[in-house]
CSV table of C-alpha atoms in Angstrom, one decimal:
chain,number,residue,atom,x,y,z
A,893,MET,CA,-3.5,13.6,-18.7
A,894,ALA,CA,-0.9,16.1,-18.3
A,895,SER,CA,2.6,14.7,-19.1
A,896,ARG,CA,6.5,15.5,-18.0
A,897,ASP,CA,7.3,15.8,-21.9
A,898,ARG,CA,4.9,20.1,-21.1
A,899,PHE,CA,8.1,20.5,-18.7
A,900,LEU,CA,10.8,18.9,-19.7
A,901,GLN,CA,13.7,20.2,-21.9
A,902,ASN,CA,17.5,18.9,-22.9
A,903,ASP,CA,19.9,21.2,-21.1
A,904,HIS,CA,19.7,18.8,-17.9
A,905,ARG,CA,19.0,15.5,-17.4
A,906,PHE,CA,19.2,13.3,-14.4
A,907,ASP,CA,18.7,9.6,-13.8
A,908,SER,CA,15.8,8.1,-11.7
A,909,LEU,CA,14.1,5.6,-9.4
A,910,LEU,CA,11.3,4.0,-7.9
A,911,ILE,CA,11.8,1.7,-5.0
A,912,SER,CA,8.1,-0.8,-4.4
A,913,SER,CA,7.0,-3.4,-3.8
A,914,PRO,CA,3.9,-6.2,-4.0
A,915,GLN,CA,2.5,-5.4,-0.5
A,916,GLY,CA,3.7,-3.2,3.0
A,917,HIS,CA,6.2,-4.3,5.0
A,918,SER,CA,8.6,-6.0,2.7
A,919,GLY,CA,11.6,-3.5,3.3
A,920,LYS,CA,11.4,-1.3,1.2
A,921,THR,CA,12.7,1.4,3.1
A,922,VAL,CA,15.1,0.0,5.0
A,923,VAL,CA,16.4,-0.7,1.1
A,924,THR,CA,16.0,3.1,0.2
A,925,ILE,CA,17.6,4.4,2.9
A,926,GLY,CA,20.4,2.1,2.4
A,927,LEU,CA,20.6,2.4,-1.0
A,928,CYS,CA,20.2,6.6,-0.5
A,929,ASN,CA,23.1,6.6,1.8
A,930,ALA,CA,25.4,4.0,-0.3
A,931,LEU,CA,25.3,5.6,-3.3
A,932,LYS,CA,26.2,9.6,-1.8
A,933,ARG,CA,28.6,8.2,0.2
A,934,LYS,CA,30.3,7.2,-4.2
A,935,GLY,CA,29.8,11.5,-5.0
A,936,LEU,CA,26.3,11.2,-6.7
A,937,SER,CA,24.0,13.8,-5.4
A,938,VAL,CA,20.3,11.9,-4.6
A,939,GLN,CA,17.2,14.1,-3.9
A,940,PRO,CA,15.0,11.1,-2.5
A,941,PHE,CA,10.9,11.4,-2.8
A,942,LYS,CA,7.9,9.6,-0.9
A,943,LYS,CA,4.8,8.4,-2.8
A,944,GLY,CA,1.9,9.5,-0.6
A,945,PRO,CA,1.1,11.7,2.2
A,946,ASP,CA,4.2,10.5,5.5
A,947,TYR,CA,6.6,12.4,7.5
A,948,ILE,CA,8.3,9.6,9.1
A,949,ASP,CA,10.1,7.7,6.3
A,950,PRO,CA,11.0,11.3,4.7
A,951,SER,CA,13.2,12.3,7.4
A,952,TRP,CA,15.1,9.0,7.8
A,953,LEU,CA,15.2,9.3,4.4
A,954,THR,CA,16.3,13.0,4.1
A,955,VAL,CA,19.6,12.1,6.1
A,956,ALA,CA,20.8,9.3,4.4
A,957,ALA,CA,20.8,11.6,1.8
A,958,GLY,CA,21.1,14.9,2.9
A,959,ARG,CA,18.6,16.7,1.1
A,960,SER,CA,14.9,17.9,2.2
A,961,CYS,CA,13.3,14.4,0.9
A,962,ARG,CA,9.9,15.8,-1.0
A,963,ASN,CA,6.6,13.5,-1.4
A,964,LEU,CA,4.6,12.8,-4.1
A,965,ASP,CA,0.5,12.5,-3.7
A,966,LEU,CA,-1.5,13.0,-6.9
A,967,PHE,CA,-4.2,13.6,-4.3
A,968,LEU,CA,-3.4,16.5,-2.4
A,969,ILE,CA,-1.6,18.1,-5.5
A,970,PRO,CA,-2.2,19.0,-9.0
A,971,GLU,CA,-0.5,16.8,-11.4
A,972,ASP,CA,1.5,20.5,-12.7
A,973,ARG,CA,3.0,20.8,-9.4
A,974,LEU,CA,3.7,18.1,-8.8
A,975,LEU,CA,5.4,18.0,-11.6
A,976,ARG,CA,7.0,21.5,-11.8
A,977,SER,CA,8.1,20.6,-8.1
A,978,PHE,CA,9.4,17.5,-9.5
A,979,TYR,CA,11.5,18.9,-11.5
A,980,ARG,CA,12.3,21.6,-9.6
A,981,SER,CA,13.7,19.3,-7.0
A,982,CYS,CA,16.1,18.1,-9.3
A,983,GLU,CA,18.2,20.3,-10.4
A,984,GLY,CA,21.7,19.6,-10.4
A,985,VAL,CA,21.0,16.3,-8.7
A,986,ASN,CA,22.6,12.9,-10.4
A,987,LEU,CA,19.5,11.1,-9.5
A,988,ALA,CA,15.8,10.4,-8.2
A,989,ILE,CA,15.1,7.4,-6.3
A,990,VAL,CA,11.1,7.3,-4.9
A,991,GLU,CA,10.1,4.9,-2.3
A,992,GLY,CA,6.5,3.7,-2.9
A,993,ALA,CA,3.4,3.3,-0.4
A,994,MET,CA,2.3,0.0,0.4
A,995,GLY,CA,2.0,-2.5,-2.5
A,996,LEU,CA,2.8,-1.0,-6.2
A,997,TYR,CA,-0.8,-1.6,-7.2
A,998,ASP,CA,-2.5,0.1,-3.8
A,999,GLY,CA,-4.0,3.1,-3.3
A,1000,LEU,CA,-7.3,5.4,-3.2
A,1001,ASP,CA,-7.8,4.0,-6.2
A,1002,SER,CA,-5.8,3.4,-9.4
A,1003,TYR,CA,-4.9,7.2,-10.2
A,1004,GLY,CA,-3.2,7.0,-6.1
A,1005,THR,CA,-1.3,4.4,-6.7
A,1006,THR,CA,2.7,3.8,-7.1
A,1007,ALA,CA,2.0,2.2,-9.8
A,1008,GLU,CA,0.9,5.9,-11.0
A,1009,ILE,CA,4.2,8.2,-10.1
A,1010,ALA,CA,6.0,5.7,-12.0
A,1011,ARG,CA,4.1,6.0,-15.2
A,1012,LEU,CA,3.7,10.0,-14.6
A,1013,LEU,CA,7.4,10.2,-14.4
A,1014,ASN,CA,8.6,6.9,-16.5
A,1015,MET,CA,11.0,5.5,-13.9
A,1016,PRO,CA,11.9,2.1,-14.1
A,1017,ILE,CA,11.1,0.6,-10.9
A,1018,LEU,CA,13.0,-2.0,-8.3
A,1019,LEU,CA,10.9,-4.4,-7.0
A,1020,VAL,CA,11.9,-4.8,-3.3
A,1021,VAL,CA,10.3,-9.1,-2.7
A,1022,ASN,CA,9.8,-10.7,1.2
A,1023,THR,CA,11.2,-14.5,0.6
A,1024,SER,CA,9.6,-15.3,4.0
A,1025,ARG,CA,8.7,-19.3,2.9
A,1026,MET,CA,8.7,-18.9,-0.7
A,1027,THR,CA,11.3,-20.2,-4.0
A,1028,THR,CA,10.2,-20.6,-6.8
A,1029,SER,CA,6.5,-19.2,-6.4
A,1030,ILE,CA,8.4,-16.0,-6.3
A,1031,ALA,CA,8.7,-15.7,-9.9
A,1032,ALA,CA,5.0,-15.7,-10.7
A,1033,MET,CA,4.5,-13.4,-9.0
A,1034,VAL,CA,6.6,-10.6,-10.1
A,1035,LYS,CA,5.4,-11.8,-13.2
A,1036,GLY,CA,1.9,-11.5,-12.8
A,1037,TYR,CA,3.2,-7.7,-11.4
A,1038,GLN,CA,4.8,-7.4,-14.9
A,1039,LEU,CA,1.5,-8.2,-16.0
A,1040,PHE,CA,-1.6,-6.5,-14.9
A,1041,GLN,CA,-0.2,-3.3,-16.5
A,1042,THR,CA,2.1,-3.5,-18.6
A,1043,ASP,CA,3.5,0.2,-19.2
A,1044,ILE,CA,4.4,-0.7,-16.2
A,1045,LYS,CA,8.2,-0.6,-16.4
A,1046,ILE,CA,9.8,-2.9,-13.5
A,1047,THR,CA,13.2,-3.9,-14.1
A,1048,GLY,CA,14.9,-5.4,-11.4
A,1049,VAL,CA,14.0,-7.8,-8.3
A,1050,ILE,CA,15.8,-6.8,-4.4
A,1051,LEU,CA,15.0,-10.2,-2.7
A,1052,ASN,CA,14.5,-9.2,1.1
A,1053,TYR,CA,14.4,-11.5,4.0
A,1054,VAL,CA,16.8,-14.6,2.3
A,1055,SER,CA,17.8,-17.5,4.6
A,1056,GLY,CA,20.5,-18.6,2.8
A,1057,HIS,CA,22.8,-19.4,0.0
A,1058,ARG,CA,20.8,-21.9,-1.7
A,1059,HIS,CA,17.5,-20.1,-1.0
A,1060,GLU,CA,19.1,-17.4,-2.4
A,1061,GLY,CA,19.7,-19.2,-5.6
A,1062,LYS,CA,16.8,-21.2,-6.2
A,1063,LEU,CA,15.2,-17.6,-5.7
A,1064,ARG,CA,17.5,-16.5,-8.1
A,1065,GLU,CA,16.7,-18.7,-10.8
A,1066,ALA,CA,12.9,-18.5,-10.7
A,1067,VAL,CA,13.4,-14.4,-11.1
A,1068,GLU,CA,15.9,-14.4,-14.1
A,1069,GLN,CA,14.6,-17.1,-15.9
A,1070,HIS,CA,10.9,-16.6,-15.9
A,1071,CYS,CA,10.7,-12.5,-15.5
A,1072,GLY,CA,13.6,-11.7,-17.5
A,1073,ILE,CA,14.8,-9.8,-15.4
A,1074,PRO,CA,17.9,-9.5,-13.2
A,1075,VAL,CA,18.0,-9.5,-9.1
A,1076,VAL,CA,20.2,-7.3,-8.2
A,1077,GLY,CA,20.1,-7.7,-4.2
A,1078,SER,CA,19.7,-9.9,-2.4
A,1079,ILE,CA,19.0,-9.4,1.7
A,1080,PRO,CA,19.6,-11.7,4.1
A,1081,ARG,CA,18.1,-10.8,7.6
A,1082,ASP,CA,20.1,-8.8,10.2
A,1083,SER,CA,19.4,-7.3,12.8
A,1084,ASP,CA,21.6,-5.0,12.2
A,1085,LEU,CA,19.1,-3.5,9.4
A,1086,ASN,CA,16.4,-2.3,11.9
A,1087,ILE,CA,14.6,1.2,12.7
A,1088,SER,CA,13.1,1.1,15.5
A,1089,GLU,CA,8.7,1.5,15.6
A,1090,ARG,CA,5.6,2.4,16.0
A,1091,HIS,CA,2.3,2.3,15.4
A,1092,LEU,CA,2.8,4.7,12.7
A,1093,GLY,CA,6.2,2.7,11.7
A,1094,LEU,CA,9.3,4.4,12.2
A,1095,ILE,CA,9.9,6.7,14.3
A,1096,PRO,CA,11.1,9.9,13.4
A,1097,SER,CA,14.7,11.0,12.3
A,1098,LEU,CA,14.4,13.0,14.7
A,1099,GLU,CA,13.7,11.6,18.2
A,1100,SER,CA,16.9,9.3,17.4
A,1101,GLU,CA,20.2,10.5,19.0
A,1102,GLU,CA,22.3,8.0,16.6
A,1103,SER,CA,20.5,8.6,13.3
A,1104,GLU,CA,22.5,9.6,11.0
A,1105,LEU,CA,24.5,6.7,12.4
A,1106,ILE,CA,22.5,4.4,12.1
A,1107,VAL,CA,21.7,5.1,8.5
A,1108,GLU,CA,25.4,4.9,7.9
A,1109,ARG,CA,25.1,1.6,9.1
A,1110,ILE,CA,22.5,0.1,7.2
A,1111,GLY,CA,23.9,2.2,4.3
A,1112,ARG,CA,27.5,0.4,4.4
A,1113,LYS,CA,25.8,-2.9,5.3
A,1114,LEU,CA,23.2,-2.9,2.1
A,1115,GLU,CA,25.9,-1.7,-0.1
A,1116,ALA,CA,27.4,-5.2,0.3
A,1117,TYR,CA,24.2,-7.2,-0.9
A,1118,LEU,CA,23.2,-5.0,-3.6
A,1119,ASP,CA,24.7,-4.3,-6.9
A,1120,LEU,CA,25.1,-1.0,-7.9
A,1121,ASN,CA,26.2,-1.0,-10.7
A,1122,LYS,CA,22.9,-2.6,-12.4
A,1123,ILE,CA,21.5,-0.5,-10.0
A,1124,LEU,CA,22.6,2.5,-11.5
A,1125,THR,CA,22.5,1.6,-14.9
A,1126,ILE,CA,18.7,1.0,-14.7
A,1127,ALA,CA,18.5,3.7,-13.7
A,1128,ARG,CA,20.2,5.5,-16.8
A,1129,SER,CA,17.5,3.3,-18.8
A,1130,SER,CA,15.0,6.3,-17.6
A,1131,LYS,CA,17.1,9.5,-17.6
A,1132,ALA,CA,14.8,12.1,-16.6
A,1133,PRO,CA,15.0,16.1,-18.0
A,1134,GLN,CA,14.9,19.0,-16.8
A,1135,PRO,CA,11.5,21.0,-16.5
A,1136,LEU,CA,10.5,24.3,-19.1
A,1137,SER,CA,11.2,27.4,-17.8
A,1138,LEU,CA,9.8,27.7,-13.9
A,1139,LEU,CA,6.6,30.9,-13.5
A,1140,PRO,CA,8.6,33.5,-12.0
A,1141,LYS,CA,7.2,33.1,-8.3
A,1142,GLU,CA,8.3,29.2,-8.6
A,1143,ARG,CA,12.1,30.4,-9.7
A,1144,LYS,CA,12.1,32.6,-6.3
A,1145,THR,CA,11.7,29.4,-4.0
A,1146,LYS,CA,13.4,29.1,-0.9
A,1147,LYS,CA,14.7,25.4,-1.0
A,1148,SER,CA,14.8,22.5,1.7
A,1149,PRO,CA,14.8,25.2,5.2
A,1150,LEU,CA,15.4,22.6,6.9
A,1151,PRO,CA,18.1,20.0,5.2
A,1152,SER,CA,19.0,17.7,8.3
A,1153,GLY,CA,17.1,18.9,11.2
A,1154,GLU,CA,18.9,22.4,11.4
A,1155,ARG,CA,17.3,24.6,13.8
A,1156,VAL,CA,18.0,28.2,11.7
A,1157,ARG,CA,16.9,30.8,11.0
A,1158,VAL,CA,14.9,31.1,7.8
A,1159,ARG,CA,14.8,34.7,5.4
A,1160,GLY,CA,11.7,35.4,3.3
A,1161,ALA,CA,12.4,35.4,-0.1
A,1162,ALA,CA,14.5,38.2,-2.0
A,1163,GLY,CA,15.5,39.8,1.9
A,1164,THR,CA,11.8,40.9,1.6
A,1165,VAL,CA,10.5,40.3,4.8
A,1166,LYS,CA,6.2,40.5,6.4
A,1167,ALA,CA,5.7,38.6,9.2
A,1168,ARG,CA,8.1,36.8,12.2
A,1169,ILE,CA,6.9,33.1,12.2
A,1170,GLY,CA,7.9,31.2,14.8
A,1171,VAL,CA,7.6,27.3,14.2
A,1172,ILE,CA,7.7,24.6,16.5
A,1173,GLN,CA,10.4,21.9,16.2
A,1174,ASP,CA,11.3,19.5,18.2
A,1175,CYS,CA,11.4,15.3,19.1
A,1176,ALA,CA,7.4,16.5,19.7
A,1177,PHE,CA,6.2,18.2,17.0
A,1178,ASN,CA,8.2,17.6,13.6
A,1179,PHE,CA,5.5,16.7,10.6
A,1180,TYR,CA,6.0,19.5,8.1
A,1181,TYR,CA,6.1,19.2,4.9
A,1182,PRO,CA,9.8,21.3,3.5
A,1183,GLU,CA,7.0,22.7,0.6
A,1184,ASN,CA,5.2,24.4,3.4
A,1185,LEU,CA,8.0,26.0,5.4
A,1186,GLU,CA,9.3,27.5,1.8
A,1187,ALA,CA,6.0,28.6,1.0
A,1188,LEU,CA,5.5,30.3,4.1
A,1189,ALA,CA,9.8,31.8,3.0
A,1190,ASN,CA,8.5,33.0,-0.6
A,1191,GLU,CA,5.3,34.8,1.3
A,1192,GLY,CA,7.5,36.4,3.0
A,1193,ALA,CA,7.8,34.8,6.3
A,1194,GLU,CA,11.4,35.0,8.4
A,1195,LEU,CA,11.2,31.2,10.4
A,1196,LEU,CA,12.5,31.2,13.6
A,1197,PHE,CA,12.9,27.8,15.3
A,1198,ILE,CA,11.8,26.6,18.7
A,1199,ASN,CA,12.4,24.3,20.8
A,1200,SER,CA,9.0,22.9,22.7
A,1201,PHE,CA,11.4,21.9,25.8
A,1202,LYS,CA,13.7,24.7,26.8
A,1203,ASP,CA,12.6,28.0,24.8
A,1204,ARG,CA,10.8,30.7,25.5
A,1205,LEU,CA,8.2,32.0,23.1
A,1206,PRO,CA,10.5,34.9,20.8
A,1207,LYS,CA,8.5,38.6,19.2
A,1208,LEU,CA,6.4,37.2,16.5
A,1209,ASP,CA,4.1,38.0,14.5
A,1210,GLY,CA,2.6,34.1,14.4
A,1211,LEU,CA,3.4,30.5,15.2
A,1212,TYR,CA,3.3,27.9,13.3
A,1213,ILE,CA,2.4,24.3,15.4
A,1214,GLY,CA,2.6,21.0,13.8
A,1215,GLY,CA,2.3,17.3,13.9
A,1216,GLY,CA,4.0,15.0,15.2
A,1217,PHE,CA,4.1,12.3,18.2
A,1218,PRO,CA,3.7,14.3,22.5
A,1219,GLU,CA,2.4,11.5,24.1
A,1220,PHE,CA,5.7,10.4,23.9
A,1221,PHE,CA,7.0,14.0,25.6
A,1222,LEU,CA,4.3,14.9,27.7
A,1223,LYS,CA,6.1,15.6,30.9
A,1224,GLU,CA,9.0,17.6,29.0
A,1225,LEU,CA,5.8,19.6,27.4
A,1226,GLU,CA,4.0,20.4,30.9
A,1227,GLY,CA,7.2,21.7,32.8
A,1228,ASN,CA,8.1,24.1,30.5
A,1229,ARG,CA,5.5,26.3,32.0
A,1230,GLY,CA,7.1,29.6,30.4
A,1231,LEU,CA,6.3,28.8,27.0
A,1232,ARG,CA,2.4,27.0,27.2
A,1233,ARG,CA,2.0,30.6,29.6
A,1234,ASP,CA,3.5,33.0,26.9
A,1235,ILE,CA,1.5,30.5,23.7
A,1236,ALA,CA,-2.2,30.9,26.4
A,1237,GLU,CA,-0.9,34.8,26.5
A,1238,ALA,CA,0.2,36.0,23.1
A,1239,VAL,CA,-3.6,33.2,22.1
A,1240,GLN,CA,-5.2,36.1,23.8
A,1241,GLU,CA,-4.1,38.5,22.7
A,1242,GLY,CA,-4.7,38.0,18.9
A,1243,LEU,CA,-1.7,36.1,17.8
A,1244,PRO,CA,-2.3,34.3,14.1
A,1245,VAL,CA,-1.7,30.8,15.6
A,1246,TYR,CA,-1.8,28.2,12.9
A,1247,ALA,CA,-2.0,24.1,15.0
A,1248,GLU,CA,-2.3,20.8,12.8
A,1249,CYS,CA,-3.2,17.4,15.0
A,1250,ALA,CA,-0.4,17.4,17.6
A,1251,GLY,CA,-0.4,21.2,17.9
A,1252,LEU,CA,-4.0,21.1,18.7
A,1253,MET,CA,-3.7,18.4,21.2
A,1254,TYR,CA,-0.9,21.0,22.3
A,1255,LEU,CA,-3.2,23.7,22.3
A,1256,CYS,CA,-6.0,21.9,24.8
A,1257,ARG,CA,-6.6,22.4,28.3
A,1258,SER,CA,-4.6,18.6,29.4
A,1259,ILE,CA,-2.9,15.5,27.6
A,1260,SER,CA,-4.4,12.7,29.4
A,1261,TRP,CA,-2.2,9.1,28.2
A,1262,GLN,CA,-1.7,5.8,30.5
A,1263,ASN,CA,-3.5,6.4,33.4
A,1264,ARG,CA,-2.5,10.6,34.4
A,1265,SER,CA,-3.1,13.5,33.0
A,1266,TYR,CA,-0.6,16.0,31.5
A,1267,GLU,CA,-1.6,20.2,31.8
A,1268,THR,CA,-1.2,21.5,28.6
A,1269,VAL,CA,-1.1,25.1,27.3
A,1270,GLY,CA,-4.9,25.8,27.3
A,1271,VAL,CA,-6.2,27.8,24.8
A,1272,ILE,CA,-8.7,25.1,23.1
A,1273,PRO,CA,-11.2,25.0,25.6
A,1274,SER,CA,-10.8,20.5,25.7
A,1275,ARG,CA,-9.1,18.0,26.8
A,1276,VAL,CA,-7.2,15.0,25.0
A,1277,GLN,CA,-7.9,11.9,25.5
A,1278,LEU,CA,-5.5,9.4,23.4
A,1279,SER,CA,-6.9,6.2,22.4
A,1280,GLU,CA,-4.8,2.5,21.3
A,1281,ARG,CA,-6.5,2.3,17.4
A,1282,PRO,CA,-6.9,5.0,15.7
A,1283,GLU,CA,-9.8,7.9,15.4
A,1284,GLY,CA,-9.4,9.0,12.1
A,1285,HIS,CA,-6.9,8.0,9.4
A,1286,GLY,CA,-6.4,8.6,5.6
A,1287,TYR,CA,-7.5,10.8,3.2
A,1288,VAL,CA,-9.4,14.4,4.0
A,1289,VAL,CA,-12.0,16.1,1.9
A,1290,ALA,CA,-13.1,19.4,3.7
A,1291,GLU,CA,-15.4,22.6,3.2
A,1292,VAL,CA,-14.5,25.3,4.1
A,1293,MET,CA,-18.1,26.3,6.0
A,1294,SER,CA,-17.6,29.0,7.7
A,1295,GLU,CA,-15.6,32.4,8.5
A,1296,ASN,CA,-12.1,32.3,9.3
A,1297,PRO,CA,-8.8,34.0,9.9
A,1298,LEU,CA,-6.9,31.5,6.7
A,1299,PHE,CA,-9.1,30.7,4.0
A,1300,PRO,CA,-12.1,31.8,2.0
A,1301,VAL,CA,-15.9,30.8,2.6
A,1302,GLY,CA,-16.7,27.4,0.2
A,1303,LEU,CA,-12.8,26.2,-0.7
A,1304,THR,CA,-12.3,22.8,-1.0
A,1305,ILE,CA,-9.3,21.1,1.1
A,1306,ARG,CA,-7.5,17.7,0.6
A,1307,GLY,CA,-5.8,17.1,3.8
A,1308,HIS,CA,-4.8,14.0,5.6
A,1309,GLU,CA,-5.5,12.5,9.0
A,1310,PHE,CA,-3.8,10.1,10.7
A,1311,HIS,CA,-4.7,10.2,14.7
A,1312,HIS,CA,-5.7,8.9,18.0
A,1313,SER,CA,-7.5,11.2,20.2
A,1314,ASN,CA,-10.6,12.8,20.7
A,1315,LEU,CA,-11.7,15.6,22.4
A,1316,LEU,CA,-13.6,17.0,25.0
A,1317,PRO,CA,-15.9,18.6,25.8
A,1318,ILE,CA,-16.8,19.9,22.1
A,1319,ASP,CA,-19.5,22.0,23.2
A,1320,ASP,CA,-17.5,25.9,23.5
A,1321,LEU,CA,-16.0,25.2,19.8
A,1322,GLN,CA,-16.4,26.3,16.7
A,1323,PHE,CA,-15.4,25.4,13.2
A,1324,ALA,CA,-14.3,25.6,10.1
A,1325,TYR,CA,-14.5,23.0,8.1
A,1326,GLN,CA,-17.5,20.6,7.5
A,1327,ILE,CA,-15.6,16.9,6.1
A,1328,GLU,CA,-16.3,15.3,3.1
A,1329,ARG,CA,-14.7,12.5,3.5
A,1330,GLY,CA,-12.7,11.5,6.7
A,1331,LYS,CA,-14.2,11.9,10.3
A,1332,GLY,CA,-12.4,15.5,11.7
A,1333,ILE,CA,-13.0,16.6,15.4
A,1334,THR,CA,-17.0,15.2,16.1
A,1335,ASP,CA,-19.3,15.1,13.4
A,1336,LYS,CA,-17.9,15.5,10.1
A,1337,LYS,CA,-16.8,18.9,11.6
A,1338,ASP,CA,-13.3,20.1,12.1
A,1339,GLY,CA,-10.9,23.7,11.7
A,1340,ILE,CA,-11.4,25.4,15.3
A,1341,VAL,CA,-11.2,29.1,15.1
A,1342,TYR,CA,-10.5,30.9,18.0
A,1343,LYS,CA,-9.9,34.6,18.1
A,1344,ASN,CA,-6.9,34.7,15.6
A,1345,LEU,CA,-5.8,31.0,15.8
A,1346,PHE,CA,-7.1,27.7,13.1
A,1347,ALA,CA,-6.4,24.4,14.2
A,1348,SER,CA,-7.1,21.0,12.9
A,1349,TYR,CA,-6.5,17.7,13.0
A,1350,VAL,CA,-5.9,17.6,8.7
A,1351,HIS,CA,-2.3,17.5,7.8
A,1352,LEU,CA,-2.7,20.4,4.6
A,1353,HIS,CA,0.3,20.2,1.5
A,1354,ALA,CA,1.0,23.7,0.5
A,1355,LEU,CA,1.4,22.2,-3.2
A,1356,GLY,CA,-2.2,21.4,-2.7
A,1357,THR,CA,-2.9,24.7,-0.5
A,1358,PRO,CA,-1.2,27.1,-1.5
A,1359,GLU,CA,-3.7,30.0,-0.5
A,1360,TRP,CA,-2.5,28.4,3.6
A,1361,ALA,CA,0.7,30.0,3.1
A,1362,GLU,CA,-1.2,33.3,1.4
A,1363,GLY,CA,-3.3,33.0,4.2
A,1364,PHE,CA,-1.4,32.6,6.9
A,1365,VAL,CA,1.1,35.6,6.4
A,1366,SER,CA,-1.1,37.6,4.8
A,1367,LEU,CA,-2.6,37.6,8.5
A,1368,ALA,CA,0.7,37.5,10.3
A,1369,SER,CA,1.7,40.4,8.4
A,1370,LYS,CA,-1.2,42.5,10.5
A,1371,GLY,CA,0.0,42.4,13.9
A,1372,LYS,CA,-1.9,41.4,16.3
A,1373,ARG,CA,-4.6,44.6,15.7
A,1374,ALA,CA,-6.1,42.0,12.4
A,1375,ILE,CA,-8.2,40.0,15.6
A,1376,LEU,CA,-11.4,39.2,13.5
A,1377,LYS,CA,-13.9,41.0,14.5
A,1378,PHE,CA,-16.8,37.7,13.5
A,1379,ILE,CA,-15.8,35.5,15.9
A,1380,HIS,CA,-18.0,35.2,18.5
A,1381,THR,CA,-15.3,34.2,21.5
A,1382,LYS,CA,-15.7,33.1,25.3
A,1383,ASP,CA,-12.6,34.5,26.9
A,1384,GLU,CA,-13.4,32.5,30.5
A,1385,ALA,CA,-13.5,29.3,28.8
A,1386,CYS,CA,-9.8,29.5,26.9
A,1387,HIS,CA,-7.4,30.8,29.9
A,1388,THR,CA,-4.9,27.9,31.8
């Protein structure tokens, strides 16, 4: 196993802390959001992280800390690259805060848990406990988590959903007497701490016009419920030095193209522009890992951000359409006929397009939801039918099985999927992925290929699949003349 010691030197140190819980729905996301905001308002520079594949919690943590939240996932990202990314992201900050996923010891396997991230980064853990209908039993729970893996440092407890002062007193006494660690927060049930939710959890911050006000409200509320001095003392118990000199290419990394949801133009690394790539980024499409955007910029792409509700397609060399919740904005998407027509025509002319999940759906002929059908771009000759239950959910392993615009045949891809939709018909579709783990589009296949378009339900992380940014920018830099000759196309099936 790689160790963080391989990447450390002693000229800079920062504090660190991991927020976890015994199980999901204990309130750790709200606690982490509030803690980041409260500490930022006290003048600390806080770098937030989220364990696991996730876009939504990181969107709120980005607002709370004022810095792009990064994901830590040992399934998607090789350990050495994860460590380098972690320490590079923490350059110049006072504190790194990681929000865990599910329960502390939950994951794909023992290697994919929040506990493993804490072990790898040698981080102290604050355990957020849902104390509903519980008093002294909390000590047995916390003690069990302490003893389950004794090299994991659970150093404090935050009591959540506390009923009152008497309830708090019993809980606090049990933890501190039997577990030997402090209670550093006691949070009552409070509707002011709520954020609207849907099937993936919280709604993305970009969908809320009041996201900054919501985060500020949560931060100020929690400041009264948390002992910030004790929490900072715990964080100082594991000061993490900076990594060793980074590789030359890593030193050039352009950080945080979207630090707070801004719609900006991002220049390529070192000012060299090989290709202009549009990124559709708005309320419907906002699932982008910051490392993916940075990887494109570092390969020499200039990024131009596009609103699918009101913009037309600018002059581009490539187009990137990420995931999101298009089903909640189908009227707006259908209404921008100009953009839909622009994209359809550009694809037919050979524009390189990469789309994930929601982007895949948008490129189909229509999306049906709640007994109504809405027209979409139409270059993929399928209709999308949304369902109430997940159709694909979890990690994905895929092998590139056929020629395509982006990836070499034989490459193994690691990603994740979460979709509530199916595509019909599928007879005219050509696929590049053979799914080894996961569901994909149909019959363990995914990765639709048409001319220079590549669309999939699979979400990739650029640190785990560096071939993606390299291939996409390279393809875009060649221009429309680079339509792949080996791909059999059926133009009559793919026009709007």
